[in-house]
CSV table of C-alpha atoms in Angstrom, one decimal:
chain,number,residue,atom,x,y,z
N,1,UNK,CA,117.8,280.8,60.9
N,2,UNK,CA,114.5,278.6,61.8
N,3,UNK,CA,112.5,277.7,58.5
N,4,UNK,CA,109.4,278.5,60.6
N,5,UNK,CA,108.4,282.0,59.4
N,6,UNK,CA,109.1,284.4,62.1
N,7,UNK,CA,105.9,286.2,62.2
N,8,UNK,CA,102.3,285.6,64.4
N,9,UNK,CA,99.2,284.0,62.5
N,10,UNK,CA,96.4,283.6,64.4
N,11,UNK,CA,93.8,281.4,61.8
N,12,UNK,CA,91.4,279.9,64.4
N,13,UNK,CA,90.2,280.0,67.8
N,14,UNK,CA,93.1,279.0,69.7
N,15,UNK,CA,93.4,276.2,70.9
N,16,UNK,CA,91.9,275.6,67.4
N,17,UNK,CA,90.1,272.3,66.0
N,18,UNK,CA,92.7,269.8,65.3
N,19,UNK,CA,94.2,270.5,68.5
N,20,UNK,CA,91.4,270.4,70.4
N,21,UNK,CA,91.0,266.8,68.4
N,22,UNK,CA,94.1,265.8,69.9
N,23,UNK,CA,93.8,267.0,73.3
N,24,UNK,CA,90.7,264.5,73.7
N,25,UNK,CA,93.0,261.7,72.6
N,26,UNK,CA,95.4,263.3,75.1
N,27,UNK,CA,92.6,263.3,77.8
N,28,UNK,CA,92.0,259.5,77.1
N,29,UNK,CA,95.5,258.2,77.0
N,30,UNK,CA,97.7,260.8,79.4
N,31,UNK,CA,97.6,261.0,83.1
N,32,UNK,CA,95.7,263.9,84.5
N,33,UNK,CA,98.4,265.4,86.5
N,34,UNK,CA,100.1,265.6,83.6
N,35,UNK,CA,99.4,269.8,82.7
N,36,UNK,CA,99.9,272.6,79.9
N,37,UNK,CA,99.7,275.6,79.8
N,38,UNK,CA,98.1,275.7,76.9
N,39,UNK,CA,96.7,272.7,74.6
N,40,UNK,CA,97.4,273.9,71.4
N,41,UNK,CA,99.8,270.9,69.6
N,42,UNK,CA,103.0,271.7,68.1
N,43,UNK,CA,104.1,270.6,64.9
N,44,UNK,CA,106.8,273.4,64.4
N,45,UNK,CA,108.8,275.5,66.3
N,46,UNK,CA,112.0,278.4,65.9
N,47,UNK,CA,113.1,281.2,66.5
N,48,UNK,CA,110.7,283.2,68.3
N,49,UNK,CA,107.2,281.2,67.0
N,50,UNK,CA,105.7,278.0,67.9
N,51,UNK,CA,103.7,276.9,65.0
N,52,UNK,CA,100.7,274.4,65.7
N,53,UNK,CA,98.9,271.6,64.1
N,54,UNK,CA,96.0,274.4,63.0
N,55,UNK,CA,98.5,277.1,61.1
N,56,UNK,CA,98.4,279.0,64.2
N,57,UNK,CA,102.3,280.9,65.0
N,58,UNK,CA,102.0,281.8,68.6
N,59,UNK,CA,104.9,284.6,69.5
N,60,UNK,CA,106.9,282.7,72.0
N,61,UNK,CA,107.9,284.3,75.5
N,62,UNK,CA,108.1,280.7,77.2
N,63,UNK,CA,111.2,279.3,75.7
N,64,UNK,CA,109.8,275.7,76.9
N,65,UNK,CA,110.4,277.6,80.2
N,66,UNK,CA,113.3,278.5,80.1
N,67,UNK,CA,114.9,275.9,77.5
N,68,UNK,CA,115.1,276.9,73.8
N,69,UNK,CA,117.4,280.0,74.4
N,70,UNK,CA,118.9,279.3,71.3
N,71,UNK,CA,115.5,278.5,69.9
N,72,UNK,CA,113.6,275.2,69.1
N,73,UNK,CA,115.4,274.4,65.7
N,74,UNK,CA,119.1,276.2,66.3
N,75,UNK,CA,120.9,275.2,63.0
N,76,UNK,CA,124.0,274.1,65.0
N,77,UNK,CA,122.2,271.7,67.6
N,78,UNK,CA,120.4,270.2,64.7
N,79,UNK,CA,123.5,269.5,62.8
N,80,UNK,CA,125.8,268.1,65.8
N,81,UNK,CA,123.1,266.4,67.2
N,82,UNK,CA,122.2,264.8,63.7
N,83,UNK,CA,125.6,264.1,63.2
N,84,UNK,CA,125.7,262.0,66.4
N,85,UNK,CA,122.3,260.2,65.5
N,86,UNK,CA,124.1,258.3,62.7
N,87,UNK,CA,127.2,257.5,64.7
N,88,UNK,CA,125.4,256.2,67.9
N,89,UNK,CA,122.2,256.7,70.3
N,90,UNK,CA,123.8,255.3,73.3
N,91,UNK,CA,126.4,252.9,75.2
N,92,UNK,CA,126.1,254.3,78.2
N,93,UNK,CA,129.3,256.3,79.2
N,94,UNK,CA,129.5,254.0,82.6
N,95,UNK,CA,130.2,251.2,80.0
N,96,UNK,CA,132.1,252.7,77.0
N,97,UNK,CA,132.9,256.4,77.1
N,98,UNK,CA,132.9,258.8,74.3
N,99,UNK,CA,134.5,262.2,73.2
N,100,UNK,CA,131.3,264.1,73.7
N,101,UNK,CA,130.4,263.7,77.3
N,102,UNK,CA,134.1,265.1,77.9
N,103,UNK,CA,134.0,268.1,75.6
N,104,UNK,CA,130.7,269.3,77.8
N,105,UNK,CA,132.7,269.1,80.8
N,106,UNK,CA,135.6,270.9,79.3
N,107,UNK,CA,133.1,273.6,78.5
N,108,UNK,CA,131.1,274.0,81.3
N,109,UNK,CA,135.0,274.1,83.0
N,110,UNK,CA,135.4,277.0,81.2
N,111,UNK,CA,132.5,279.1,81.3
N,112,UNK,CA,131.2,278.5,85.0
N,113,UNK,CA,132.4,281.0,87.5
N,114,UNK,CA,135.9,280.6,88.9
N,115,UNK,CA,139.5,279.7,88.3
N,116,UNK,CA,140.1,276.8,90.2
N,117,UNK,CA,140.1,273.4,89.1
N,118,UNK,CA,136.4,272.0,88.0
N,119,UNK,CA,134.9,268.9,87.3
N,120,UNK,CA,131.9,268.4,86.2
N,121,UNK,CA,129.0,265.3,86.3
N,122,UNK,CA,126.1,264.7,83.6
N,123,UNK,CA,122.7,263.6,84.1
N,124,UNK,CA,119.1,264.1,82.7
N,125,UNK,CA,117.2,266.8,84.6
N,126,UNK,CA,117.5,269.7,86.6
N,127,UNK,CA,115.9,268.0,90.1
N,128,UNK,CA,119.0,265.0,88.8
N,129,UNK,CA,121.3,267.9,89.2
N,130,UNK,CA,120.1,268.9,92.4
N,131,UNK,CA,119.9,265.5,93.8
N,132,UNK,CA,123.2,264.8,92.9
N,133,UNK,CA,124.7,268.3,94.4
N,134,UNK,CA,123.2,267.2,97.5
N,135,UNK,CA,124.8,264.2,97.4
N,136,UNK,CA,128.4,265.4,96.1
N,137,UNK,CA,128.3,267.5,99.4
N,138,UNK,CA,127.0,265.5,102.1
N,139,UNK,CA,130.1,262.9,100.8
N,140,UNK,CA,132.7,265.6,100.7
N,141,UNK,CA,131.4,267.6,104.2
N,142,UNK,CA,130.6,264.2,106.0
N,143,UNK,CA,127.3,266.4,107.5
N,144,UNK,CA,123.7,265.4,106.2
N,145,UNK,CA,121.5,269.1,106.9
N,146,UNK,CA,121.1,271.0,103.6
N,147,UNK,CA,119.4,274.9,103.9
N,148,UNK,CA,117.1,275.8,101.0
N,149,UNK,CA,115.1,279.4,100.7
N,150,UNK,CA,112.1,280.8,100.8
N,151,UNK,CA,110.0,280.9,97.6
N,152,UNK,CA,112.6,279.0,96.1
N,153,UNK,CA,112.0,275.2,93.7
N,154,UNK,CA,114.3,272.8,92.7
N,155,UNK,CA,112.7,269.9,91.1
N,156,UNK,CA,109.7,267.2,91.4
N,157,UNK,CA,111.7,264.6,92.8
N,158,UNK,CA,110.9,263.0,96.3
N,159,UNK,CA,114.1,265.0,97.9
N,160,UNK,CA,113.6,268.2,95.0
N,161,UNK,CA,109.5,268.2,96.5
N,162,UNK,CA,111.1,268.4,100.0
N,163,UNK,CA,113.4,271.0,98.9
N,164,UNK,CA,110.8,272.8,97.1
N,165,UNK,CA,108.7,275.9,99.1
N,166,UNK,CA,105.6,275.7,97.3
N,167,UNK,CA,102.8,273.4,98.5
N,168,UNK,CA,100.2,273.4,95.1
N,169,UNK,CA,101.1,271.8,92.3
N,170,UNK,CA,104.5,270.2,93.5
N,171,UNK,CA,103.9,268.9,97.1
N,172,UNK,CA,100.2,268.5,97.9
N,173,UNK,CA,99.3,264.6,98.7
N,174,UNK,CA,103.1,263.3,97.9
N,175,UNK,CA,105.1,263.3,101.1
N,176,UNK,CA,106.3,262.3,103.4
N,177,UNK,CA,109.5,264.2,101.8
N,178,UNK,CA,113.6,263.5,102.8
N,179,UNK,CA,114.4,264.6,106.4
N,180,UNK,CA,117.3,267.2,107.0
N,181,UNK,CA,116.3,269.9,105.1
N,182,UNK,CA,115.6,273.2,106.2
N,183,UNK,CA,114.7,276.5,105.0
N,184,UNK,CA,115.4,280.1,105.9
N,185,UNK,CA,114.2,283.3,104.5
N,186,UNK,CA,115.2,285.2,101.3
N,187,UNK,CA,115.5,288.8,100.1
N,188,UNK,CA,112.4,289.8,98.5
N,189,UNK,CA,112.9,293.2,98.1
N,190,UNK,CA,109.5,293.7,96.7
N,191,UNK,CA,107.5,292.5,100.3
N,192,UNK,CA,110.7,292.7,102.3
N,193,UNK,CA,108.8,294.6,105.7
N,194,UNK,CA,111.3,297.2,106.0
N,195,UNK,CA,112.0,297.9,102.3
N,196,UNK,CA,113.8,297.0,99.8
N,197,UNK,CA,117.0,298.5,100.5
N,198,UNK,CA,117.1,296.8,103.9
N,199,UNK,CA,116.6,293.1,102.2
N,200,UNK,CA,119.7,292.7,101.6
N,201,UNK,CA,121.5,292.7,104.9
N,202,UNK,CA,118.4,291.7,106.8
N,203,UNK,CA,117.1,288.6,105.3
N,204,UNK,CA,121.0,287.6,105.4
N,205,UNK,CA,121.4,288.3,109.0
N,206,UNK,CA,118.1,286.4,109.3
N,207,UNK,CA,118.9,283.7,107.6
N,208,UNK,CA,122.3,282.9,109.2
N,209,UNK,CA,121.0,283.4,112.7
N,210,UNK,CA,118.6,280.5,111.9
N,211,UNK,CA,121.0,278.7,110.7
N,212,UNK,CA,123.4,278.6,113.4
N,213,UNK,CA,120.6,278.4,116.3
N,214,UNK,CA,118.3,276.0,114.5
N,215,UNK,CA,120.7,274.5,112.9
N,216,UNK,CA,124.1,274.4,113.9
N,217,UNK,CA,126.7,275.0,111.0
N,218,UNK,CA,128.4,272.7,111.5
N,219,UNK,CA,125.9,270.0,110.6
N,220,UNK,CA,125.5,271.8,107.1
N,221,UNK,CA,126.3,270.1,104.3
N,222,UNK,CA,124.8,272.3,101.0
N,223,UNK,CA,123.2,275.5,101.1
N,224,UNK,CA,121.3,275.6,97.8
N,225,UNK,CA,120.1,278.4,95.7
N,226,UNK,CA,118.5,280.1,92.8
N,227,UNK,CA,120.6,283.5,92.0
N,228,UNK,CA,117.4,284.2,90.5
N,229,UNK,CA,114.7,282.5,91.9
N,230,UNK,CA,112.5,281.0,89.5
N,231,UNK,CA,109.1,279.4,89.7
N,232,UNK,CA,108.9,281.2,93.1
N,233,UNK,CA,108.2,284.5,91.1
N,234,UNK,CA,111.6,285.9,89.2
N,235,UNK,CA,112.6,287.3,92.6
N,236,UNK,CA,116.6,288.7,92.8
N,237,UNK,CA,117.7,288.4,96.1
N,238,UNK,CA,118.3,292.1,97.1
N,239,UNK,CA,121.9,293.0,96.9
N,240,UNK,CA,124.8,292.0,99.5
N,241,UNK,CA,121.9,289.3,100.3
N,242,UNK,CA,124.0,286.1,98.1
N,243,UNK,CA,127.6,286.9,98.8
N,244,UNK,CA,126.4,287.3,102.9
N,245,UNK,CA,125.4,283.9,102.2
N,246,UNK,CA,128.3,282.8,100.3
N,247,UNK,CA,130.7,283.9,102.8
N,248,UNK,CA,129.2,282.6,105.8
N,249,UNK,CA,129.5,278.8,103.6
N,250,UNK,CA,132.9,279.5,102.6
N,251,UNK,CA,133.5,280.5,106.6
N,252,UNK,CA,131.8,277.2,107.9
N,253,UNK,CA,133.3,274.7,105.0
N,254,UNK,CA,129.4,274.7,103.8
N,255,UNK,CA,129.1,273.7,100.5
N,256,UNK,CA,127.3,276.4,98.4
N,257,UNK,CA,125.0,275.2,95.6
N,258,UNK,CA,124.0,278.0,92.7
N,259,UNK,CA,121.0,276.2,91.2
N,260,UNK,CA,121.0,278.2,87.8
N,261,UNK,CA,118.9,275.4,85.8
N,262,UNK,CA,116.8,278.1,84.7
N,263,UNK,CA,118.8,281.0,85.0
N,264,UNK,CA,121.8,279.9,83.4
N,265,UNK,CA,123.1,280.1,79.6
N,266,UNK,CA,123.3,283.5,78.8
N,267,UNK,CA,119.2,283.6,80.4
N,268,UNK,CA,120.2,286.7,82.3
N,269,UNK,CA,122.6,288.3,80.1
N,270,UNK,CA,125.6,286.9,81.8
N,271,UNK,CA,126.5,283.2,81.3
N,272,UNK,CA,125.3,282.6,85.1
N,273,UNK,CA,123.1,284.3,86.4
N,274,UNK,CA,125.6,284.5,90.2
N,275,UNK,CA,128.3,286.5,88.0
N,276,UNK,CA,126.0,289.5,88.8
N,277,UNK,CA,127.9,289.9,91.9
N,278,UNK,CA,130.8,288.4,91.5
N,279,UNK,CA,129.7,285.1,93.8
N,280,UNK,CA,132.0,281.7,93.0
N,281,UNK,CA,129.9,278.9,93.6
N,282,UNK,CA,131.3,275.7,94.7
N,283,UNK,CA,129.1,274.1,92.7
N,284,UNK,CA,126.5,274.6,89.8
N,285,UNK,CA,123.9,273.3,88.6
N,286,UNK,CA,122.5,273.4,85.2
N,287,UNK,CA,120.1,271.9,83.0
N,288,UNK,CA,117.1,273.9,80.8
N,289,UNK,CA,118.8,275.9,78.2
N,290,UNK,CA,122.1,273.9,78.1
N,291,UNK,CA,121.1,271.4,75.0
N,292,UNK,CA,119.1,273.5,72.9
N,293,UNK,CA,115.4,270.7,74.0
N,294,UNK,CA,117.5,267.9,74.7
N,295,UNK,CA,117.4,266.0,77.8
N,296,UNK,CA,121.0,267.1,79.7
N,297,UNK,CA,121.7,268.4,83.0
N,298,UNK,CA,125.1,269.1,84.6
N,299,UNK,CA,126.8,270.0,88.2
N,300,UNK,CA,130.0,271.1,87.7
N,301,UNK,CA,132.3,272.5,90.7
N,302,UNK,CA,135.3,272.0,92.4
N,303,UNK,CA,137.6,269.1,91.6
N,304,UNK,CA,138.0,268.7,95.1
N,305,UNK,CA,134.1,268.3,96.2
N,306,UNK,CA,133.4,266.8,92.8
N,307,UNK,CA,135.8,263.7,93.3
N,308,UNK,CA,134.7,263.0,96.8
N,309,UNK,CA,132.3,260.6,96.2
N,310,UNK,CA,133.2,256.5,95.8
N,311,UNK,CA,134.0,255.6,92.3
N,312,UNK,CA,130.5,254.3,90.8
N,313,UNK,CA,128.4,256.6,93.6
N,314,UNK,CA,127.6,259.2,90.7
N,315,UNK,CA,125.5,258.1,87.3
N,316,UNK,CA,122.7,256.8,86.2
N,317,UNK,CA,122.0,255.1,82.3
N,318,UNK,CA,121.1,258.0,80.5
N,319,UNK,CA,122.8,260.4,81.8
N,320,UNK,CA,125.3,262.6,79.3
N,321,UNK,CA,123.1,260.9,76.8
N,322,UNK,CA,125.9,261.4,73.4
N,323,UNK,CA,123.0,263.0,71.7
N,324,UNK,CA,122.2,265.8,74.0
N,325,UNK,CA,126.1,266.4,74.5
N,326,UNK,CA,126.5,267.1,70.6
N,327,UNK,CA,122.8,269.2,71.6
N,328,UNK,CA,125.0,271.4,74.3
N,329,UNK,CA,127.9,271.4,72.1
N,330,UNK,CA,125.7,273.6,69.4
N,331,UNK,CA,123.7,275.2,71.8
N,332,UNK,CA,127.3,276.3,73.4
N,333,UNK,CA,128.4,277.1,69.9
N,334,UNK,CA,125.3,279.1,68.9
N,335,UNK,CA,125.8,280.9,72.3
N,336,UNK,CA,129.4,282.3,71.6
N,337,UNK,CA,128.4,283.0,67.7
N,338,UNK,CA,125.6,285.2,68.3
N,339,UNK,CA,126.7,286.8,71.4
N,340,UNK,CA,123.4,285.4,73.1
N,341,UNK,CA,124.2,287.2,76.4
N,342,UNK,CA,124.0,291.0,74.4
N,343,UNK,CA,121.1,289.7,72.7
N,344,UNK,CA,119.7,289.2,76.4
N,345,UNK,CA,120.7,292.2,77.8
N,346,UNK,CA,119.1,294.3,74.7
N,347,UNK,CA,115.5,292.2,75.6
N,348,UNK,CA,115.9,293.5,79.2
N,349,UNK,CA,116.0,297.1,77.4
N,350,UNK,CA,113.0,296.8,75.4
N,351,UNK,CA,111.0,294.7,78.0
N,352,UNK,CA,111.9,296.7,81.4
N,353,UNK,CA,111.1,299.9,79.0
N,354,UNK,CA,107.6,298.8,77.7
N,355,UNK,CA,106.7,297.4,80.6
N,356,UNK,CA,107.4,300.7,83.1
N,357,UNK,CA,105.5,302.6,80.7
N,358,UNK,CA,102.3,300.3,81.4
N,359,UNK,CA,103.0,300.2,85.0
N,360,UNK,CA,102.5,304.3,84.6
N,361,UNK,CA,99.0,303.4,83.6
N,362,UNK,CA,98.0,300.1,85.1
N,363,UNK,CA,98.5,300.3,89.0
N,364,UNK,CA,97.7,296.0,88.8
N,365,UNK,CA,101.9,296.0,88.0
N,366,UNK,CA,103.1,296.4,91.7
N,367,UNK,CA,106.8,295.5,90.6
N,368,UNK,CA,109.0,294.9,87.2
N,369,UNK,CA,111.8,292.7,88.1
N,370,UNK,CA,114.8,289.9,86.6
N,371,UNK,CA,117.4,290.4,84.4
N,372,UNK,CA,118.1,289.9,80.5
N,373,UNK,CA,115.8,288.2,78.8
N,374,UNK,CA,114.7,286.6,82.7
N,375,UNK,CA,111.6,288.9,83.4
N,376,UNK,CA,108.6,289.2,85.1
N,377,UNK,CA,105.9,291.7,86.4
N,378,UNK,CA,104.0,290.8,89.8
N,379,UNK,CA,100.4,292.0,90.0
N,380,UNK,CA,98.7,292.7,92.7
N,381,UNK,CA,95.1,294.2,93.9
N,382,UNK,CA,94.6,297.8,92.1
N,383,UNK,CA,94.1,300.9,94.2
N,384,UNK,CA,95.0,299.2,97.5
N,385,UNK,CA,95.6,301.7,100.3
N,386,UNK,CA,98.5,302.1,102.6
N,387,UNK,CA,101.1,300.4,100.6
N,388,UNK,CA,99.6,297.1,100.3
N,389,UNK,CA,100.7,294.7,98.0
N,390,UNK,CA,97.5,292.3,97.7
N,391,UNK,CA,98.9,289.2,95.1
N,392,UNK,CA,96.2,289.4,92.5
N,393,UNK,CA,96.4,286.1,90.5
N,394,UNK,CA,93.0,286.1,89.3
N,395,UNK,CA,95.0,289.6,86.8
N,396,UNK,CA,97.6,287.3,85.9
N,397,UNK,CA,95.5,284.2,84.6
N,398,UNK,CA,93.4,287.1,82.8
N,399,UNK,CA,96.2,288.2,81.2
N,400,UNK,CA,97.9,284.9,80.3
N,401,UNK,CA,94.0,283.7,78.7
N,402,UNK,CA,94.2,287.0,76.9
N,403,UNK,CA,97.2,286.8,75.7
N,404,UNK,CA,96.9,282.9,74.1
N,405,UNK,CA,94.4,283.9,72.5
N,406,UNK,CA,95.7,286.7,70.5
N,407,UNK,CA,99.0,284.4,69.8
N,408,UNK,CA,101.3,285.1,72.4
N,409,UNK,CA,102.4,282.1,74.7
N,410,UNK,CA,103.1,283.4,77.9
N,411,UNK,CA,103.7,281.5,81.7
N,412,UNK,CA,102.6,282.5,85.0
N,413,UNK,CA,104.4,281.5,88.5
N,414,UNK,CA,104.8,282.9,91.4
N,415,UNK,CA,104.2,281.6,95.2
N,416,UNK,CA,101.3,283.6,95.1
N,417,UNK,CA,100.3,282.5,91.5
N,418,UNK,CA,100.1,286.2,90.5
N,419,UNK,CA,103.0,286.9,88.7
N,420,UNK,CA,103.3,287.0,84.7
N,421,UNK,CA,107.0,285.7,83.3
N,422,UNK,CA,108.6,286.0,80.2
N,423,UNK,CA,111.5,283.9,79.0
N,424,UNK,CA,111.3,284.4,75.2
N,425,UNK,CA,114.3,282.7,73.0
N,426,UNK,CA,117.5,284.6,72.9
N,427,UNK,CA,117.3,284.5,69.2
N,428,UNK,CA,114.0,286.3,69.0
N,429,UNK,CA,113.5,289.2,66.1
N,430,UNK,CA,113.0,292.6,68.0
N,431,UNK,CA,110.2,293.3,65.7
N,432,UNK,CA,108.0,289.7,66.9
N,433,UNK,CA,109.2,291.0,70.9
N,434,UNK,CA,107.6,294.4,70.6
N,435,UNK,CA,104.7,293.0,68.8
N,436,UNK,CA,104.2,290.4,72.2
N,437,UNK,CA,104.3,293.6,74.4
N,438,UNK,CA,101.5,295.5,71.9
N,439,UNK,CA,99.5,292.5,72.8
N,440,UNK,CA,100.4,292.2,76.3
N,441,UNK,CA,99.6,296.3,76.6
N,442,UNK,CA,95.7,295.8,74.9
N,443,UNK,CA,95.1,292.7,77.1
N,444,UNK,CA,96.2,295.2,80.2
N,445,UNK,CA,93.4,297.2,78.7
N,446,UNK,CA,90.8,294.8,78.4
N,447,UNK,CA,90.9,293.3,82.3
């Protein structure tokens, strides 16, 4: 267990003196595109706290977005990956390989979806992952058009921007962005115009029509995908809407691309998030919660579509960094030991159930969505008539201010900027998760 103790202190104003001390050496020294959420300094952090330069323990429900499943100071990630520090930093495994890089392949082998023969590749980053999908495909399909989705975000990259549906903060002022990529619509059930229990097979029917008119299978490499779509707003495709999509690749020898970066590693309370109905990727892509903080990112897929680039085509110096694969090799460890992917499914239980009982008496929570410990609640403009669904993200940046400052650390995303998220560690005490929802329920009360 973390030696930070697991409880909330709030001791100053947050962001309290000393870190507002260093966020003007921060202003002076860091580029200004460089954000936070929220500028209090860490000096500690595990379990379910963050613990900053003032005394202050935030409860965490940001999980470095996504990241610290097994929390920010797992007892097995330390010790492998400070086993590995004394041993070597780095020779690069394109010059001299090494056991570790091999063992997170043999893992992520085992635990992605599917029986067939995997390989896998290891980079730094999730938009690397992405990037290097894109390429794995277009060099085992021979075809250069890759379909991306609605509300969906892969990265920060010059082809991840491209790739990427939301203008403000990823795209504005950057382009131009990679040609040949296209994108179709998705199954959000939530503002689907028919309903939600038409998403499914409509946004499906949609999308493939678009693809083959606009498009022309044929010329698709990669259709890519979030099985839960992430910074877009924690939106689940409405069911039948991913294996429709699955099947029509499989049909037209597309390759289809699960990006589950941040929905993957127990997040959802499956090890992948596309288990949830039964879809088999061709390939994966992972990165976020896969090392425990520690710069690693994967795709992993079919041997066949995995060796179809040139010998030397796939790499990059850090990448499978021997560090962050004795990281995974913990966090993988932890996973398994702690049954992470109960511990997710019994945050789902107490989250969806607190937060239906505030959405009884706040009518600002239009919808309660995601899965495990993946999920958010989108707010939208109170006593609206006719069914409208207004995005209110002036509510959600209320909410989020309120929330810092009673020491809870919470994220908003959203294409619409109005939707609260919460990805708290795996590993957190029920007692410091019910405590973030009493303060999440009194700053309801107070907008």
């Amino acid at each position: 267990m973390s030696a930070v103790p697991q409880e909330r202190r709030v001791v100053t104003a947050i962001p309290g003196p000393k870190s507002l001390e260093l966020q003007a050496r921060r202003t002076a020294t860091v580029a200004g595109g460089v954000g936070s959420v929220l500028p209090v300094f860490t000096t500690r952090a595990g379990g379910g706290i963050v613990e900053d330069v003032d005394g202050n323990r935030l409860i965490d429900f940001g999980s470095g977005i996504a990241v610290t499943s097994v929390g920010a100071s797992a007892e097995a990630v330390v010790r492998r990956a400070t086993a590995q520090l004394q041993d070597f930093t780095h020779t690069c495994f394109m010059v001299t390989p090494y056991e570790g890089y091999v063992e997170v392949c043999e893992q992520l082998a085992e635990l992605t979806p599917g029986d067939h023969a995997k390989k896998s590749a290891l980079f730094n980053s999730g938009a690397e992952a992405v990037e290097n999908a894109v390429k794995i495909a277009r060099a085992y399909t021979k075809r250069q058009a890759v379909v991306v989705f609605d509300h969906g975000y892969h990265g920060r990259t010059n082809l991840t921007m491209g790739m990427t549906a939301k203008n403000m903060p990823y795209k504005n002022g950057f382009g131009p962005f990679a040609p040949e990529i296209y994108r179709v619509p998705v199954a959000y059930g939530y503002r689907w115009p028919t309903g939600a229990e038409n998403a499914g097979a409509e946004a499906s029917a949609q999308a493939i029509d678009m693809i083959n008119k606009q498009i022309g299978a044929e010329n698709v490499a990669a259709i890519i995908i979030e099985p839960v779509l992430g910074e877009g707003g924690f939106i689940e495709p409405a069911k039948g809407f991913l294996p429709a999509i699955s099947k029509f690749a499989t049909d037209n020898g597309i390759v289809f691309v699960a990006d589950e970066i941040q929905s993957g590693f127990c997040r959802t309370g499956q090890w992948f998030a596309c288990e949830d109905e039964n879809v088999v990727p061709d390939l994966i892509t992972t990165a976020k919660g896969i090392a425990g903080g520690l710069p690693l990112a994967a795709v992993t897929g079919r041997a066949e579509i995995m060796d179809a680039p040139h010998g030397g085509g796939l790499g990059g110096t850090y990448g499978g960094n021997p560090v962050a694969c004795a990281a995974a090799l913990g966090a993988i460890e932890t996973m398994k030991e702690l049954d992470l992917n109960g511990k997710a499914k019994r945050i789902e239980e107490v989250m969806k159930g607190r937060l239906a009982a505030m959405q009884e008496k706040y009518d600002v929570i239009g919808d309660i969505r995601g899965r495990g410990a993946m999920i958010a609640i989108e707010l939208v403009e109170s006593g609206t008539k006719d069914g409208a669904k207004t995005p209110n993200a002036a509510a959600a940046g209320a909410l989020a201010k309120a929330c810092h400052a009673e020491g809870l650390l919470v994220l908003t995303c959203g294409t619409y900027g109005n939707v609260l998220r919460f990805l708290p560690p795996l590993v957190i005490g029920e007692d410091l998760l019910n405590e973030g929802l009493d303060i999440l329920e009194a700053a309801f009360a107070g907008i």
